[in-house]
XYZ file of C-alpha atoms in Angstrom:
376
model
C 41.047 149.833 -91.934
C 38.481 148.661 -89.236
C 39.731 151.013 -86.574
C 39.831 154.029 -88.924
C 36.503 153.504 -90.498
C 34.759 152.868 -86.997
C 36.212 156.107 -85.719
C 34.617 157.940 -88.614
C 31.260 156.722 -87.511
C 31.175 159.295 -84.752
C 31.490 161.993 -87.354
C 28.945 160.780 -89.911
C 25.456 162.148 -89.894
C 22.650 161.552 -89.128
C 23.580 160.115 -85.704
C 27.324 161.025 -84.931
C 27.050 159.138 -81.760
C 25.813 161.064 -78.708
C 28.224 163.988 -79.499
C 25.683 165.502 -81.758
C 23.043 165.693 -79.165
C 25.448 167.262 -76.735
C 26.600 169.718 -79.328
C 22.938 170.732 -79.697
C 22.721 171.578 -75.969
C 26.258 173.360 -75.873
C 26.040 175.542 -78.980
C 22.430 176.078 -79.109
C 22.164 175.321 -82.830
C 19.672 173.061 -84.239
C 20.222 169.454 -84.830
C 19.505 169.989 -88.623
C 22.055 172.652 -88.877
C 24.770 170.291 -87.167
C 24.324 167.239 -89.149
C 24.119 169.514 -92.407
C 27.508 171.033 -91.713
C 29.038 167.763 -90.855
C 27.902 165.850 -93.917
C 30.525 166.762 -96.433
C 33.608 166.472 -94.230
C 32.360 162.882 -93.139
C 31.836 161.960 -96.818
C 35.428 163.161 -97.563
C 36.795 161.183 -94.704
C 35.346 157.970 -95.979
C 36.014 158.859 -99.551
C 39.646 159.065 -98.619
C 39.640 155.780 -96.766
C 37.933 154.153 -99.745
C 40.707 155.594 -102.093
C 43.587 154.589 -99.934
C 42.175 151.058 -99.547
C 41.716 150.806 -103.255
C 45.199 152.064 -104.156
C 46.729 149.891 -101.404
C 45.083 146.941 -102.937
C 46.421 147.892 -106.301
C 49.873 148.234 -104.903
C 49.939 144.833 -103.527
C 48.144 143.361 -106.540
C 44.977 142.124 -104.479
C 42.682 140.449 -106.664
C 38.984 141.562 -106.842
C 36.475 139.461 -104.830
C 34.614 136.793 -106.832
C 31.198 137.477 -108.114
C 29.994 134.261 -106.043
C 29.885 136.609 -102.949
C 27.713 139.127 -104.389
C 24.417 137.255 -103.720
C 25.247 137.313 -100.089
C 25.786 141.047 -100.329
C 22.458 141.427 -102.158
C 20.708 139.354 -99.317
C 22.282 141.455 -96.647
C 21.121 144.647 -98.426
C 17.595 143.423 -98.702
C 17.653 142.774 -94.889
C 18.955 146.220 -94.073
C 16.020 148.618 -94.789
C 13.817 147.656 -91.886
C 16.559 148.539 -89.305
C 16.902 152.010 -90.973
C 13.321 152.747 -89.728
C 14.491 153.579 -85.947
C 17.249 155.769 -87.576
C 14.768 157.680 -89.573
C 12.455 158.182 -86.684
C 15.292 159.402 -84.529
C 16.428 161.780 -87.247
C 13.059 163.458 -88.057
C 12.220 163.542 -84.374
C 15.304 165.712 -83.740
C 14.742 167.933 -86.877
C 11.280 168.650 -85.664
C 12.603 169.860 -82.415
C 11.960 167.099 -79.933
C 14.506 166.706 -77.111
C 17.247 164.069 -77.624
C 15.775 161.912 -74.719
C 12.212 161.884 -76.338
C 13.587 161.460 -79.947
C 15.543 158.391 -78.548
C 12.475 157.047 -76.750
C 10.420 157.214 -80.185
C 13.323 155.479 -82.026
C 13.396 152.796 -79.371
C 9.528 152.256 -79.941
C 10.170 152.058 -83.721
C 12.929 149.412 -83.155
C 10.571 147.319 -80.899
C 8.036 147.363 -83.807
C 10.453 146.373 -86.447
C 12.033 143.624 -84.394
C 8.610 142.138 -83.504
C 7.042 142.253 -87.242
C 9.986 140.240 -88.676
C 9.920 136.578 -87.529
C 13.874 136.200 -87.848
C 14.353 139.253 -85.484
C 11.486 138.610 -83.047
C 12.621 138.283 -79.305
C 11.160 136.244 -76.706
C 11.032 137.262 -72.973
C 14.535 136.235 -72.156
C 15.801 138.080 -75.275
C 14.108 141.321 -74.206
C 15.628 140.853 -70.703
C 18.969 140.380 -72.016
C 18.768 143.275 -74.363
C 17.574 145.612 -71.546
C 20.393 144.546 -69.297
C 23.037 144.952 -72.151
C 21.536 148.503 -72.763
C 21.587 149.432 -69.125
C 25.116 148.350 -68.741
C 26.212 150.461 -71.806
C 24.161 153.371 -70.560
C 25.879 153.257 -67.244
C 29.352 153.262 -68.784
C 28.408 156.379 -70.805
C 26.875 157.977 -67.833
C 29.851 157.618 -65.801
C 32.069 158.775 -68.555
C 29.940 161.903 -68.963
C 29.581 162.532 -65.247
C 33.324 162.476 -64.979
C 33.956 164.776 -67.751
C 31.375 167.097 -66.400
C 33.550 167.200 -63.051
C 36.544 167.841 -65.242
C 34.728 170.622 -67.000
C 33.498 172.136 -63.622
C 36.979 172.067 -62.053
C 38.290 173.826 -65.458
C 35.625 176.608 -65.113
C 36.433 177.021 -61.226
C 40.075 177.234 -61.796
C 39.875 179.377 -65.050
C 41.905 176.842 -67.150
C 39.952 177.482 -70.138
C 40.686 181.044 -70.097
C 44.402 180.265 -69.574
C 44.388 177.885 -72.408
C 42.891 180.418 -74.851
C 45.224 183.198 -73.659
C 48.232 180.895 -73.905
C 47.212 179.705 -77.527
C 46.895 183.544 -78.432
C 50.131 184.380 -77.073
C 51.903 181.449 -78.704
C 50.127 181.948 -82.113
C 50.711 185.656 -82.152
C 47.133 186.045 -83.855
C 48.009 183.735 -86.660
C 44.867 181.847 -87.635
C 46.683 178.672 -88.929
C 49.037 178.413 -85.839
C 45.872 178.733 -83.678
C 44.269 175.858 -85.653
C 47.321 173.945 -85.057
C 47.717 174.404 -81.442
C 43.980 173.757 -81.022
C 44.337 170.442 -82.979
C 47.286 169.290 -80.723
C 45.385 170.106 -77.698
C 42.054 168.333 -78.775
C 44.052 165.216 -79.658
C 45.864 165.101 -76.280
C 42.538 165.876 -74.313
C 40.732 163.262 -76.168
C 42.976 160.368 -75.845
C 41.746 157.317 -74.052
C 38.191 158.792 -73.643
C 34.935 157.832 -75.094
C 33.580 160.199 -77.838
C 31.043 161.917 -75.700
C 33.324 162.527 -72.741
C 36.252 163.738 -74.855
C 34.018 166.128 -76.676
C 32.607 167.570 -73.476
C 36.135 168.349 -72.428
C 37.575 169.735 -75.754
C 34.260 171.774 -76.043
C 34.981 173.460 -72.869
C 38.729 174.185 -73.219
C 39.580 174.005 -77.043
C 36.536 175.350 -78.806
C 36.364 178.812 -77.130
C 39.606 180.212 -78.827
C 38.388 179.355 -82.293
C 35.055 180.887 -81.520
C 36.815 184.124 -80.147
C 38.926 184.092 -83.476
C 35.736 184.377 -85.515
C 34.865 180.832 -86.467
C 31.057 180.031 -86.246
C 30.194 177.927 -83.067
C 29.240 175.061 -85.272
C 32.466 175.078 -87.160
C 34.744 175.321 -84.060
C 32.929 172.700 -82.385
C 33.101 170.288 -85.248
C 36.882 171.036 -85.481
C 37.660 170.202 -81.957
C 35.252 167.009 -82.198
C 37.204 165.651 -85.235
C 40.521 165.587 -83.345
C 38.967 164.226 -80.199
C 37.654 161.486 -82.361
C 40.811 160.900 -84.110
C 42.747 160.575 -80.942
C 41.302 157.107 -80.936
C 43.739 156.074 -83.745
C 46.629 158.435 -82.964
C 49.731 156.913 -81.278
C 50.751 156.380 -78.597
C 47.297 155.711 -76.951
C 45.038 154.834 -79.904
C 42.544 152.852 -78.013
C 40.756 151.831 -81.279
C 43.824 150.659 -82.833
C 44.665 148.586 -79.810
C 41.040 147.076 -79.810
C 41.424 146.168 -83.552
C 44.992 144.744 -82.885
C 43.479 142.594 -80.249
C 41.024 141.207 -82.454
C 43.550 140.717 -85.435
C 46.217 139.396 -83.202
C 48.845 142.003 -84.819
C 51.253 144.521 -83.140
C 49.118 147.395 -81.702
C 51.504 150.254 -82.446
C 51.908 149.046 -86.095
C 48.105 149.035 -86.275
C 47.939 152.497 -84.913
C 50.444 153.885 -87.359
C 48.750 152.267 -90.424
C 45.324 153.646 -89.106
C 46.873 156.978 -88.925
C 48.085 156.794 -92.473
C 44.704 155.676 -93.874
C 42.888 158.302 -91.782
C 45.593 161.117 -92.631
C 42.731 162.939 -94.574
C 40.955 163.340 -91.511
C 43.591 165.465 -89.952
C 43.459 167.705 -92.888
C 39.708 167.948 -93.441
C 39.086 170.366 -90.268
C 41.696 172.775 -91.469
C 39.861 172.697 -95.114
C 36.525 173.713 -93.593
C 38.051 176.059 -91.287
C 39.209 178.127 -94.427
C 36.635 176.896 -96.822
C 33.090 177.249 -95.237
C 31.555 175.767 -98.349
C 32.658 172.355 -97.131
C 30.126 172.832 -94.267
C 27.422 173.594 -97.038
C 27.694 177.355 -96.149
C 27.947 180.283 -98.419
C 26.722 180.393 -102.083
C 26.250 177.439 -104.468
C 29.266 178.485 -106.390
C 31.422 178.234 -103.203
C 30.049 174.902 -102.106
C 30.633 173.458 -105.708
C 34.046 174.751 -105.779
C 34.677 173.264 -102.375
C 33.439 169.807 -103.346
C 35.515 169.855 -106.504
C 38.788 170.954 -104.999
C 38.179 168.769 -102.010
C 37.739 165.612 -104.176
C 40.906 166.394 -106.152
C 42.897 166.943 -102.754
C 41.591 163.698 -101.207
C 42.847 161.762 -104.311
C 45.915 163.466 -104.726
C 46.940 162.837 -101.022
C 45.969 159.220 -101.341
C 48.259 158.685 -104.286
C 51.250 160.448 -102.622
C 50.742 158.387 -99.435
C 50.082 155.040 -100.760
C 52.307 155.442 -104.044
C 50.148 153.732 -106.436
C 47.687 154.974 -109.277
C 46.977 152.583 -112.103
C 50.637 151.452 -111.441
C 53.455 151.992 -108.743
C 54.394 155.618 -108.356
C 57.966 156.638 -108.028
C 58.990 159.042 -105.226
C 59.073 161.967 -107.614
C 55.534 161.329 -108.759
C 54.358 160.980 -105.257
C 55.953 164.277 -104.228
C 54.460 166.024 -107.165
C 50.817 164.741 -106.249
C 51.393 165.774 -102.694
C 52.766 169.250 -103.562
C 49.807 169.806 -105.884
C 47.382 168.660 -103.146
C 48.930 171.161 -100.615
C 48.912 174.087 -103.121
C 45.000 173.287 -103.571
C 44.547 173.462 -99.885
C 46.406 176.798 -99.625
C 43.904 179.631 -99.209
C 44.999 182.118 -101.942
C 43.204 181.756 -105.285
C 46.215 181.555 -107.616
C 47.741 178.610 -105.471
C 44.471 176.969 -105.700
C 44.349 177.333 -109.596
C 47.845 176.232 -110.004
C 47.237 173.222 -107.830
C 44.107 172.195 -109.897
C 46.090 172.558 -113.088
C 49.121 170.712 -111.799
C 46.834 167.818 -110.483
C 45.097 167.509 -113.927
C 48.512 167.650 -115.759
C 49.686 164.759 -113.301
C 46.755 162.666 -114.085
C 47.219 163.082 -117.623
C 50.858 162.347 -117.420
C 50.177 159.243 -115.542
C 47.670 157.921 -118.174
C 49.964 158.965 -121.093
C 53.076 157.295 -119.608
C 51.246 153.958 -119.043
C 52.983 150.899 -120.795
C 50.762 149.684 -123.753
C 48.630 146.582 -123.049
C 51.059 144.187 -125.005
C 54.168 145.572 -123.299
C 52.525 145.359 -119.879
C 51.719 141.632 -120.487
C 55.095 141.005 -121.917
C 56.790 142.416 -118.728
C 54.399 140.429 -116.492
C 55.407 137.139 -118.049
C 58.591 135.684 -116.177
C 61.420 134.246 -118.533
C 63.419 131.422 -117.031
C 66.743 130.087 -118.138
C 66.396 127.414 -120.649
C 63.001 128.222 -121.760
C 62.266 128.282 -125.422
C 61.056 131.599 -126.802
């Protein structure tokens, strides 16, 4: 769960790591248009993780957390707002057209003010020195990764690998849009494996995004498509560096952690295909298109979560799981009649699950174990 959720942080506006700032420079689009387009797909990604975690908790009969822990949560939420000030400064600076460097500088100044005003977060001289050293080390790592990625991109341009990659995709896909998306997805995952997000994005933006733009996708949509799979390579076996890091903390098998992370993040592998066919997910088009995309997308997320985890108010049989999965895939298909049939099938399945639930008395009777020799 940790590896999957942390990977999605690179896809969630308004920050999106450093990749969004690089995307502004490469695509020429405004920062506001990029974070607006990325908002709904990122929310769907986390909605799918939340649904799968909830259904998995129900499947293993995990008890809810005690109310005694709620005061700690409230105290944490009370302490949170001041630290949102630098984020807000960074966001509005980028929206108003400042460069990423200048916006980051203003956000840093806001962070200094916030930490100085509050007594519990105020730093002394040694604290500031440690913070600056820590920041310089992290900046150096990012700079080296981006410089290396820049060299790779330069070699690619000189050798014409990007054009060869695009022509190879078109020849293999034979002009079929879905096959093109599938090949670009595979290429982006392979190119992004083992790299930091920004470096991975720089490489896939130079190699994998141009074929999609040439196919007619908007530059923002094409670059978000390849960014998703460059990020998801962090939880995709066999490399899965995020899953390996999480497994090191948890003390578990890294391959099993990667497989579970891939299962929990499975919707993330489908969302880019969805917004490639439904621009409403990128908040593009009419209000009707956007509302329809949100409604269908929500049902698809829950349908896939039920099919993958196998639980919804009660354990699901293989037939129920297959039915939910089929209905979700039908809603994803681009022809209107399959979408309508998928929506109707999903509604019928949800209704069937609720109508077929055992009554409260029967459920309680079944849950009480009966031992030999026990009096009735």
